[in-house]
mmCIF file of C-alpha atoms in Angstrom:
data_model
loop_
_atom_site.group_PDB
_atom_site.id
_atom_site.type_symbol
_atom_site.label_atom_id
_atom_site.label_comp_id
_atom_site.label_asym_id
_atom_site.label_seq_id
_atom_site.Cartn_x
_atom_site.Cartn_y
_atom_site.Cartn_z
ATOM 1 C CA UNK A 1 48.635 -4.250 98.729
ATOM 2 C CA UNK A 2 46.464 -5.451 95.878
ATOM 3 C CA UNK A 3 45.258 -3.149 93.089
ATOM 4 C CA UNK A 4 41.577 -3.682 94.122
ATOM 5 C CA UNK A 5 42.221 -2.527 97.680
ATOM 6 C CA UNK A 6 43.994 0.627 96.481
ATOM 7 C CA UNK A 7 41.107 1.463 94.084
ATOM 8 C CA UNK A 8 38.523 1.015 96.814
ATOM 9 C CA UNK A 9 40.474 3.299 99.135
ATOM 10 C CA UNK A 10 40.655 6.028 96.497
ATOM 11 C CA UNK A 11 36.913 5.859 95.778
ATOM 12 C CA UNK A 12 36.071 5.971 99.473
ATOM 13 C CA UNK A 13 38.257 9.027 99.915
ATOM 14 C CA UNK A 14 36.564 10.898 97.043
ATOM 15 C CA UNK A 15 33.100 10.134 98.406
ATOM 16 C CA UNK A 16 34.131 11.408 101.807
ATOM 17 C CA UNK A 17 35.431 14.671 100.371
ATOM 18 C CA UNK A 18 32.184 15.191 98.363
ATOM 19 C CA UNK A 19 30.004 14.659 101.436
ATOM 20 C CA UNK A 20 32.125 17.027 103.496
ATOM 21 C CA UNK A 21 31.895 19.708 100.818
ATOM 22 C CA UNK A 22 28.097 19.387 100.779
ATOM 23 C CA UNK A 23 27.949 19.787 104.538
ATOM 24 C CA UNK A 24 30.032 22.933 104.435
ATOM 25 C CA UNK A 25 27.855 24.359 101.634
ATOM 26 C CA UNK A 26 24.641 23.787 103.571
ATOM 27 C CA UNK A 27 26.116 25.352 106.707
ATOM 28 C CA UNK A 28 27.390 28.384 104.760
ATOM 29 C CA UNK A 29 24.028 28.841 103.051
ATOM 30 C CA UNK A 30 22.146 28.711 106.343
ATOM 31 C CA UNK A 31 24.564 31.228 107.863
ATOM 32 C CA UNK A 32 24.166 33.587 104.894
ATOM 33 C CA UNK A 33 20.370 33.337 105.041
ATOM 34 C CA UNK A 34 20.299 34.103 108.734
ATOM 35 C CA UNK A 35 22.470 37.189 108.300
ATOM 36 C CA UNK A 36 20.633 38.545 105.228
ATOM 37 C CA UNK A 37 16.823 37.990 105.416
ATOM 38 C CA UNK A 38 14.781 39.156 102.393
ATOM 39 C CA UNK A 39 11.093 39.590 101.536
ATOM 40 C CA UNK A 40 11.272 37.174 98.625
ATOM 41 C CA UNK A 41 10.630 34.161 100.816
ATOM 42 C CA UNK A 42 13.927 32.560 99.752
ATOM 43 C CA UNK A 43 15.287 32.974 103.275
ATOM 44 C CA UNK A 44 14.255 31.314 106.472
ATOM 45 C CA UNK A 45 14.221 33.677 109.504
ATOM 46 C CA UNK A 46 15.383 32.569 112.910
ATOM 47 C CA UNK A 47 11.890 31.371 113.766
ATOM 48 C CA UNK A 48 11.914 28.967 110.808
ATOM 49 C CA UNK A 49 9.077 30.725 108.937
ATOM 50 C CA UNK A 50 9.304 31.994 105.378
ATOM 51 C CA UNK A 51 8.794 35.726 105.141
ATOM 52 C CA UNK A 52 6.416 36.985 102.421
ATOM 53 C CA UNK A 53 5.022 40.339 101.430
ATOM 54 C CA UNK A 54 1.248 40.683 101.741
ATOM 55 C CA UNK A 55 -1.237 43.244 100.453
ATOM 56 C CA UNK A 56 -4.748 43.533 101.854
ATOM 57 C CA UNK A 57 -6.977 44.106 98.834
ATOM 58 C CA UNK A 58 -10.691 44.883 98.837
ATOM 59 C CA UNK A 59 -13.280 43.995 96.236
ATOM 60 C CA UNK A 60 -14.854 46.525 93.894
ATOM 61 C CA UNK A 61 -18.077 46.075 91.981
ATOM 62 C CA UNK A 62 -17.465 45.518 88.284
ATOM 63 C CA UNK A 63 -19.888 44.801 85.467
ATOM 64 C CA UNK A 64 -19.761 41.204 84.353
ATOM 65 C CA UNK A 65 -19.989 41.072 80.596
ATOM 66 C CA UNK A 66 -21.132 38.387 78.222
ATOM 67 C CA UNK A 67 -18.690 38.385 75.305
ATOM 68 C CA UNK A 68 -20.046 37.349 71.907
ATOM 69 C CA UNK A 69 -18.427 37.109 68.503
ATOM 70 C CA UNK A 70 -20.640 37.615 65.499
ATOM 71 C CA UNK A 71 -20.964 39.193 62.084
ATOM 72 C CA UNK A 72 -22.794 42.200 60.749
ATOM 73 C CA UNK A 73 -25.608 41.336 58.369
ATOM 74 C CA UNK A 74 -27.906 43.485 56.292
ATOM 75 C CA UNK A 75 -31.458 43.487 57.576
ATOM 76 C CA UNK A 76 -32.770 42.704 54.102
ATOM 77 C CA UNK A 77 -31.280 41.871 50.725
ATOM 78 C CA UNK A 78 -33.829 41.614 47.927
ATOM 79 C CA UNK A 79 -33.660 40.920 44.215
ATOM 80 C CA UNK A 80 -36.173 43.404 42.789
ATOM 81 C CA UNK A 81 -37.753 41.623 39.809
ATOM 82 C CA UNK A 82 -39.876 42.462 36.807
ATOM 83 C CA UNK A 83 -43.522 41.414 36.989
ATOM 84 C CA UNK A 84 -44.360 41.994 33.321
ATOM 85 C CA UNK A 85 -42.457 41.520 30.073
ATOM 86 C CA UNK A 86 -40.992 44.376 28.094
ATOM 87 C CA UNK A 87 -37.879 46.085 26.838
ATOM 88 C CA UNK A 88 -35.821 48.103 29.333
ATOM 89 C CA UNK A 89 -36.000 51.779 28.332
ATOM 90 C CA UNK A 90 -34.437 53.319 31.471
ATOM 91 C CA UNK A 91 -32.325 52.320 34.451
ATOM 92 C CA UNK A 92 -31.454 55.471 36.392
ATOM 93 C CA UNK A 93 -29.456 53.756 39.152
ATOM 94 C CA UNK A 94 -25.895 52.486 39.414
ATOM 95 C CA UNK A 95 -24.135 50.174 41.846
ATOM 96 C CA UNK A 96 -23.589 51.725 45.261
ATOM 97 C CA UNK A 97 -26.312 54.344 44.891
ATOM 98 C CA UNK A 98 -28.603 55.098 47.813
ATOM 99 C CA UNK A 99 -32.283 54.916 46.957
ATOM 100 C CA UNK A 100 -35.472 55.657 48.858
ATOM 101 C CA UNK A 101 -38.641 53.601 48.854
ATOM 102 C CA UNK A 102 -40.538 54.308 45.619
ATOM 103 C CA UNK A 103 -37.509 55.452 43.597
ATOM 104 C CA UNK A 104 -37.393 54.172 40.005
ATOM 105 C CA UNK A 105 -34.952 51.323 39.440
ATOM 106 C CA UNK A 106 -35.881 50.105 35.951
ATOM 107 C CA UNK A 107 -38.517 51.240 33.449
ATOM 108 C CA UNK A 108 -40.000 48.964 30.792
ATOM 109 C CA UNK A 109 -41.590 49.940 27.499
ATOM 110 C CA UNK A 110 -45.323 50.673 27.709
ATOM 111 C CA UNK A 111 -46.071 48.936 24.408
ATOM 112 C CA UNK A 112 -49.874 48.747 24.123
ATOM 113 C CA UNK A 113 -50.567 48.857 27.835
ATOM 114 C CA UNK A 114 -51.777 52.458 27.701
ATOM 115 C CA UNK A 115 -54.234 51.583 24.951
ATOM 116 C CA UNK A 116 -55.382 48.528 26.900
ATOM 117 C CA UNK A 117 -56.248 50.772 29.849
ATOM 118 C CA UNK A 118 -58.312 53.059 27.609
ATOM 119 C CA UNK A 119 -60.187 50.074 26.166
ATOM 120 C CA UNK A 120 -60.918 48.759 29.645
ATOM 121 C CA UNK A 121 -62.221 52.164 30.736
ATOM 122 C CA UNK A 122 -64.559 52.278 27.718
ATOM 123 C CA UNK A 123 -65.806 48.750 28.408
ATOM 124 C CA UNK A 124 -66.502 49.691 32.020
ATOM 125 C CA UNK A 125 -68.479 52.761 30.969
ATOM 126 C CA UNK A 126 -70.576 50.647 28.597
ATOM 127 C CA UNK A 127 -71.267 48.108 31.321
ATOM 128 C CA UNK A 128 -72.397 50.852 33.697
ATOM 129 C CA UNK A 129 -74.864 52.252 31.154
ATOM 130 C CA UNK A 130 -76.224 48.774 30.445
ATOM 131 C CA UNK A 131 -76.692 48.155 34.163
ATOM 132 C CA UNK A 132 -78.581 51.419 34.608
ATOM 133 C CA UNK A 133 -80.904 50.495 31.701
ATOM 134 C CA UNK A 134 -81.483 47.019 33.053
ATOM 135 C CA UNK A 135 -82.455 48.356 36.459
ATOM 136 C CA UNK A 136 -84.953 50.801 34.918
ATOM 137 C CA UNK A 137 -86.565 48.072 32.830
ATOM 138 C CA UNK A 138 -86.723 45.821 35.864
ATOM 139 C CA UNK A 139 -88.453 48.533 37.869
ATOM 140 C CA UNK A 140 -91.014 48.892 35.052
ATOM 141 C CA UNK A 141 -91.577 45.144 35.087
ATOM 142 C CA UNK A 142 -90.089 44.682 31.620
ATOM 143 C CA UNK A 143 -86.924 42.801 32.623
ATOM 144 C CA UNK A 144 -86.325 39.890 34.936
ATOM 145 C CA UNK A 145 -84.073 39.886 37.976
ATOM 146 C CA UNK A 146 -81.820 37.360 36.267
ATOM 147 C CA UNK A 147 -81.148 39.701 33.362
ATOM 148 C CA UNK A 148 -80.432 42.566 35.752
ATOM 149 C CA UNK A 149 -77.994 40.392 37.745
ATOM 150 C CA UNK A 150 -76.246 39.469 34.510
ATOM 151 C CA UNK A 151 -75.766 43.166 33.697
ATOM 152 C CA UNK A 152 -74.374 43.713 37.209
ATOM 153 C CA UNK A 153 -71.879 40.892 36.693
ATOM 154 C CA UNK A 154 -70.700 42.350 33.352
ATOM 155 C CA UNK A 155 -70.099 45.691 35.043
ATOM 156 C CA UNK A 156 -68.023 44.075 37.859
ATOM 157 C CA UNK A 157 -66.034 42.111 35.304
ATOM 158 C CA UNK A 158 -65.288 45.270 33.335
ATOM 159 C CA UNK A 159 -64.138 46.990 36.544
ATOM 160 C CA UNK A 160 -61.781 44.109 37.381
ATOM 161 C CA UNK A 161 -60.401 44.124 33.839
ATOM 162 C CA UNK A 162 -59.649 47.853 34.113
ATOM 163 C CA UNK A 163 -57.870 47.302 37.437
ATOM 164 C CA UNK A 164 -55.766 44.528 35.891
ATOM 165 C CA UNK A 165 -54.749 46.694 32.944
ATOM 166 C CA UNK A 166 -53.785 49.572 35.244
ATOM 167 C CA UNK A 167 -51.614 47.189 37.287
ATOM 168 C CA UNK A 168 -49.854 45.989 34.136
ATOM 169 C CA UNK A 169 -49.215 49.603 33.181
ATOM 170 C CA UNK A 170 -47.875 50.462 36.655
ATOM 171 C CA UNK A 171 -45.621 47.399 36.659
ATOM 172 C CA UNK A 172 -43.587 48.826 33.807
ATOM 173 C CA UNK A 173 -42.004 51.013 36.496
ATOM 174 C CA UNK A 174 -39.909 48.825 38.803
ATOM 175 C CA UNK A 175 -39.406 50.776 42.033
ATOM 176 C CA UNK A 176 -37.512 50.314 45.292
ATOM 177 C CA UNK A 177 -39.619 48.585 47.968
ATOM 178 C CA UNK A 178 -37.578 50.155 50.807
ATOM 179 C CA UNK A 179 -34.737 52.556 51.519
ATOM 180 C CA UNK A 180 -31.442 50.928 50.713
ATOM 181 C CA UNK A 181 -28.321 50.615 48.620
ATOM 182 C CA UNK A 182 -28.062 49.226 45.095
ATOM 183 C CA UNK A 183 -25.735 46.250 45.517
ATOM 184 C CA UNK A 184 -25.848 44.748 42.018
ATOM 185 C CA UNK A 185 -27.328 45.344 38.558
ATOM 186 C CA UNK A 186 -28.868 42.700 36.322
ATOM 187 C CA UNK A 187 -30.610 44.608 33.506
ATOM 188 C CA UNK A 188 -29.329 47.294 31.172
ATOM 189 C CA UNK A 189 -31.141 49.609 28.792
ATOM 190 C CA UNK A 190 -32.009 47.601 25.686
ATOM 191 C CA UNK A 191 -32.405 44.284 27.485
ATOM 192 C CA UNK A 192 -35.724 42.485 27.273
ATOM 193 C CA UNK A 193 -37.115 41.594 30.680
ATOM 194 C CA UNK A 194 -39.409 38.688 31.322
ATOM 195 C CA UNK A 195 -41.569 38.208 34.424
ATOM 196 C CA UNK A 196 -39.394 37.089 37.334
ATOM 197 C CA UNK A 197 -36.138 38.486 35.941
ATOM 198 C CA UNK A 198 -34.065 40.560 38.401
ATOM 199 C CA UNK A 199 -33.579 44.247 37.687
ATOM 200 C CA UNK A 200 -31.312 45.132 40.638
ATOM 201 C CA UNK A 201 -30.285 43.686 43.986
ATOM 202 C CA UNK A 202 -31.205 46.038 46.814
ATOM 203 C CA UNK A 203 -29.703 45.811 50.295
ATOM 204 C CA UNK A 204 -31.052 47.449 53.454
ATOM 205 C CA UNK A 205 -28.206 48.590 55.719
ATOM 206 C CA UNK A 206 -30.099 50.711 58.230
ATOM 207 C CA UNK A 207 -30.492 49.440 60.813
ATOM 208 C CA UNK A 208 -27.601 46.990 60.636
ATOM 209 C CA UNK A 209 -27.900 43.652 62.405
ATOM 210 C CA UNK A 210 -25.147 41.817 64.240
ATOM 211 C CA UNK A 211 -25.900 38.112 64.531
ATOM 212 C CA UNK A 212 -24.140 35.832 67.017
ATOM 213 C CA UNK A 213 -24.697 32.730 69.135
ATOM 214 C CA UNK A 214 -24.741 32.468 72.923
ATOM 215 C CA UNK A 215 -24.228 29.424 75.121
ATOM 216 C CA UNK A 216 -27.039 27.955 77.178
ATOM 217 C CA UNK A 217 -25.200 28.947 80.369
ATOM 218 C CA UNK A 218 -25.431 32.645 79.423
ATOM 219 C CA UNK A 219 -28.688 32.910 77.485
ATOM 220 C CA UNK A 220 -30.764 33.345 80.656
ATOM 221 C CA UNK A 221 -28.783 36.506 81.459
ATOM 222 C CA UNK A 222 -29.815 38.207 78.208
ATOM 223 C CA UNK A 223 -32.983 40.175 77.512
ATOM 224 C CA UNK A 224 -34.255 42.252 74.611
ATOM 225 C CA UNK A 225 -33.370 45.910 75.085
ATOM 226 C CA UNK A 226 -29.989 45.450 76.770
ATOM 227 C CA UNK A 227 -27.269 47.841 75.606
ATOM 228 C CA UNK A 228 -24.460 46.299 73.580
ATOM 229 C CA UNK A 229 -21.047 47.630 72.614
ATOM 230 C CA UNK A 230 -18.714 46.075 70.093
ATOM 231 C CA UNK A 231 -15.558 46.455 68.076
ATOM 232 C CA UNK A 232 -14.694 45.126 64.633
ATOM 233 C CA UNK A 233 -11.414 43.539 63.599
ATOM 234 C CA UNK A 234 -10.491 46.858 62.000
ATOM 235 C CA UNK A 235 -11.008 48.663 65.325
ATOM 236 C CA UNK A 236 -14.343 50.308 64.518
ATOM 237 C CA UNK A 237 -16.541 50.699 67.593
ATOM 238 C CA UNK A 238 -20.272 50.177 67.357
ATOM 239 C CA UNK A 239 -23.158 50.401 69.807
ATOM 240 C CA UNK A 240 -26.669 49.034 69.682
ATOM 241 C CA UNK A 241 -29.363 47.143 71.531
ATOM 242 C CA UNK A 242 -30.179 43.484 71.836
ATOM 243 C CA UNK A 243 -33.251 43.022 69.627
ATOM 244 C CA UNK A 244 -33.699 39.243 69.530
ATOM 245 C CA UNK A 245 -32.861 36.289 71.773
ATOM 246 C CA UNK A 246 -33.632 32.859 70.362
ATOM 247 C CA UNK A 247 -35.768 30.336 72.215
ATOM 248 C CA UNK A 248 -34.663 27.240 70.268
ATOM 249 C CA UNK A 249 -31.062 26.051 70.448
ATOM 250 C CA UNK A 250 -29.058 24.696 67.551
ATOM 251 C CA UNK A 251 -29.265 20.903 67.510
ATOM 252 C CA UNK A 252 -25.502 20.545 66.993
ATOM 253 C CA UNK A 253 -23.837 23.431 68.858
ATOM 254 C CA UNK A 254 -26.526 23.813 71.559
ATOM 255 C CA UNK A 255 -26.221 27.585 71.249
ATOM 256 C CA UNK A 256 -28.972 30.173 70.878
ATOM 257 C CA UNK A 257 -29.105 32.832 68.145
ATOM 258 C CA UNK A 258 -29.137 36.492 69.160
ATOM 259 C CA UNK A 259 -29.391 39.709 67.155
ATOM 260 C CA UNK A 260 -28.201 43.215 67.937
ATOM 261 C CA UNK A 261 -29.685 46.212 66.097
ATOM 262 C CA UNK A 262 -27.205 48.992 65.305
ATOM 263 C CA UNK A 263 -28.003 52.449 63.915
ATOM 264 C CA UNK A 264 -26.384 52.817 60.490
ATOM 265 C CA UNK A 265 -28.028 55.839 58.906
ATOM 266 C CA UNK A 266 -24.813 56.859 57.174
ATOM 267 C CA UNK A 267 -24.332 53.325 55.770
ATOM 268 C CA UNK A 268 -20.772 53.331 57.114
ATOM 269 C CA UNK A 269 -21.007 49.847 58.652
ATOM 270 C CA UNK A 270 -20.599 47.151 56.032
ATOM 271 C CA UNK A 271 -22.292 43.796 56.021
ATOM 272 C CA UNK A 272 -20.090 40.797 56.826
ATOM 273 C CA UNK A 273 -17.759 42.406 59.389
ATOM 274 C CA UNK A 274 -16.542 40.272 62.291
ATOM 275 C CA UNK A 275 -17.482 41.965 65.568
ATOM 276 C CA UNK A 276 -16.677 41.193 69.200
ATOM 277 C CA UNK A 277 -19.591 42.331 71.360
ATOM 278 C CA UNK A 278 -19.880 42.947 75.086
ATOM 279 C CA UNK A 279 -23.177 42.866 76.990
ATOM 280 C CA UNK A 280 -23.173 43.957 80.632
ATOM 281 C CA UNK A 281 -25.444 41.582 82.526
ATOM 282 C CA UNK A 282 -24.724 42.189 86.234
ATOM 283 C CA UNK A 283 -22.330 43.815 88.718
ATOM 284 C CA UNK A 284 -20.162 41.448 90.737
ATOM 285 C CA UNK A 285 -17.451 41.991 93.395
ATOM 286 C CA UNK A 286 -14.003 41.613 91.853
ATOM 287 C CA UNK A 287 -10.358 42.231 92.738
ATOM 288 C CA UNK A 288 -7.655 43.785 90.562
ATOM 289 C CA UNK A 289 -4.434 41.747 90.733
ATOM 290 C CA UNK A 290 -1.230 41.485 88.731
ATOM 291 C CA UNK A 291 -1.469 38.696 86.195
ATOM 292 C CA UNK A 292 1.972 37.430 87.298
ATOM 293 C CA UNK A 293 0.480 36.416 90.665
ATOM 294 C CA UNK A 294 -1.860 33.886 89.077
ATOM 295 C CA UNK A 295 -0.819 30.241 89.318
ATOM 296 C CA UNK A 296 -2.207 26.739 88.890
ATOM 297 C CA UNK A 297 -2.698 24.134 91.579
ATOM 298 C CA UNK A 298 -2.130 20.398 91.186
ATOM 299 C CA UNK A 299 -5.555 19.962 89.591
ATOM 300 C CA UNK A 300 -4.963 22.709 87.035
ATOM 301 C CA UNK A 301 -7.274 25.231 88.707
ATOM 302 C CA UNK A 302 -6.367 28.908 88.363
ATOM 303 C CA UNK A 303 -5.909 30.832 91.587
ATOM 304 C CA UNK A 304 -3.910 33.055 93.936
ATOM 305 C CA UNK A 305 -1.894 32.378 97.081
ATOM 306 C CA UNK A 306 -3.327 34.156 100.115
ATOM 307 C CA UNK A 307 -2.972 33.818 103.888
ATOM 308 C CA UNK A 308 -5.664 33.350 106.512
ATOM 309 C CA UNK A 309 -5.860 34.792 110.042
ATOM 310 C CA UNK A 310 -3.409 32.134 111.237
ATOM 311 C CA UNK A 311 -0.804 33.162 108.639
ATOM 312 C CA UNK A 312 -1.371 29.884 106.839
ATOM 313 C CA UNK A 313 -0.948 29.875 103.053
ATOM 314 C CA UNK A 314 -4.197 29.185 101.201
ATOM 315 C CA UNK A 315 -4.669 28.570 97.480
ATOM 316 C CA UNK A 316 -7.771 30.556 96.495
ATOM 317 C CA UNK A 317 -9.337 29.586 93.131
ATOM 318 C CA UNK A 318 -10.454 32.528 90.975
ATOM 319 C CA UNK A 319 -12.091 33.235 87.638
ATOM 320 C CA UNK A 320 -10.858 35.969 85.330
ATOM 321 C CA UNK A 321 -13.558 38.575 84.771
ATOM 322 C CA UNK A 322 -11.727 40.881 82.365
ATOM 323 C CA UNK A 323 -8.416 42.538 81.631
ATOM 324 C CA UNK A 324 -7.942 45.838 83.424
ATOM 325 C CA UNK A 325 -5.475 48.696 83.575
ATOM 326 C CA UNK A 326 -2.524 47.375 85.552
ATOM 327 C CA UNK A 327 -3.694 43.783 85.851
ATOM 328 C CA UNK A 328 -6.692 41.513 85.616
ATOM 329 C CA UNK A 329 -10.017 41.582 87.448
ATOM 330 C CA UNK A 330 -10.814 38.266 89.120
ATOM 331 C CA UNK A 331 -13.808 36.907 91.009
ATOM 332 C CA UNK A 332 -14.145 34.194 93.626
ATOM 333 C CA UNK A 333 -12.316 35.867 96.526
ATOM 334 C CA UNK A 334 -13.755 37.187 99.822
ATOM 335 C CA UNK A 335 -14.516 40.896 100.077
ATOM 336 C CA UNK A 336 -11.136 41.514 101.718
ATOM 337 C CA UNK A 337 -8.239 39.145 101.219
ATOM 338 C CA UNK A 338 -4.592 38.955 102.307
ATOM 339 C CA UNK A 339 -2.830 38.471 98.991
ATOM 340 C CA UNK A 340 0.794 37.302 98.868
ATOM 341 C CA UNK A 341 2.485 39.605 96.377
ATOM 342 C CA UNK A 342 6.167 38.692 96.899
ATOM 343 C CA UNK A 343 7.474 35.255 97.809
ATOM 344 C CA UNK A 344 4.433 33.261 96.702
ATOM 345 C CA UNK A 345 6.571 30.995 94.540
ATOM 346 C CA UNK A 346 8.524 29.812 97.598
ATOM 347 C CA UNK A 347 5.593 28.726 99.736
ATOM 348 C CA UNK A 348 2.919 26.076 99.372
ATOM 349 C CA UNK A 349 -0.671 25.807 100.621
ATOM 350 C CA UNK A 350 -0.659 24.855 104.283
ATOM 351 C CA UNK A 351 2.662 26.523 105.101
ATOM 352 C CA UNK A 352 2.805 28.922 108.042
ATOM 353 C CA UNK A 353 4.566 32.126 106.982
ATOM 354 C CA UNK A 354 5.918 35.326 108.512
ATOM 355 C CA UNK A 355 3.959 38.050 106.623
ATOM 356 C CA UNK A 356 5.027 41.639 106.085
ATOM 357 C CA UNK A 357 1.948 43.734 105.348
ATOM 358 C CA UNK A 358 2.472 46.606 102.932
ATOM 359 C CA UNK A 359 0.264 49.373 101.563
ATOM 360 C CA UNK A 360 -0.653 49.821 97.921
ATOM 361 C CA UNK A 361 2.318 52.148 97.521
ATOM 362 C CA UNK A 362 4.653 49.394 98.718
ATOM 363 C CA UNK A 363 5.451 50.876 102.148
ATOM 364 C CA UNK A 364 5.704 48.448 105.055
ATOM 365 C CA UNK A 365 2.794 48.961 107.433
ATOM 366 C CA UNK A 366 2.842 46.003 109.842
ATOM 367 C CA UNK A 367 4.349 42.692 110.844
ATOM 368 C CA UNK A 368 2.181 39.897 112.196
#
């Protein structure tokens, strides 16, 4: 017998043994499955249907929230500036101090401004006397109307000059235009201030604003006055009301600006904090399910495996509403749904299954 014939016979024998072993394995597996059915769907009962565990779950109304991410911003930040020139003789504030509207921030030297006010007052008094005399002479026919009008004009000019000098005197006291916090200092005692030079930077922290942007798909669900809750990266919780919803979108992002007003009387909320905000816009029916039951179909859609009245497996697309205690809340399902909770990974949409219905506690309640 040639070497080639012997080799072929050996190979044929090995292939035959391998095929026989596979046949025995399949038969043993089928026998084991028939004698030990489980709820995991990995076994095939005598009827040829995969057995799965099913829970009947009902929808509950949950608030649907619009989630925004924004930053806290001071309502106003102003550089309080000098309006007249003069040496700084007092600056009673320091960085971080709270001030009220009208409190002194910087005081400039009076120089001759007090004297200028006195001179203007004297000039006004003279102009008044001259006007009175002119009117008397006019009434006696000794002075023309033109001369009387000229005296009236001199009196008005003297009054305006006095007002200007009083303003210059008052402007030596640079005061806070609103309640706020001194954020920065620019002038010290001994410095010489010129008009337009900043004395201090004042920041208004109450109320605090939280600014964010909302997509065009959600902006129609927002309205001024809605309650808003939020949490900062540091875990601080805040609450406020929606105070502004933009009407013009950003040309690049196509989002709309929104503002939330937050009470901050104790100045404890800082400007510039990153905040995640939640705005409840409506109540929708939702189901609480274990996140492990969620899967993707061939198109990449997120959903759950359920069964219909014919015990046929159905892939039901869902949207995640929010995380909940013990699972996730999802929308997109009927009010009541037969949810496969065990064995869903062993069945595919369209399969007919043998369901075992269980209660929420896990007790078997029915076979169908």
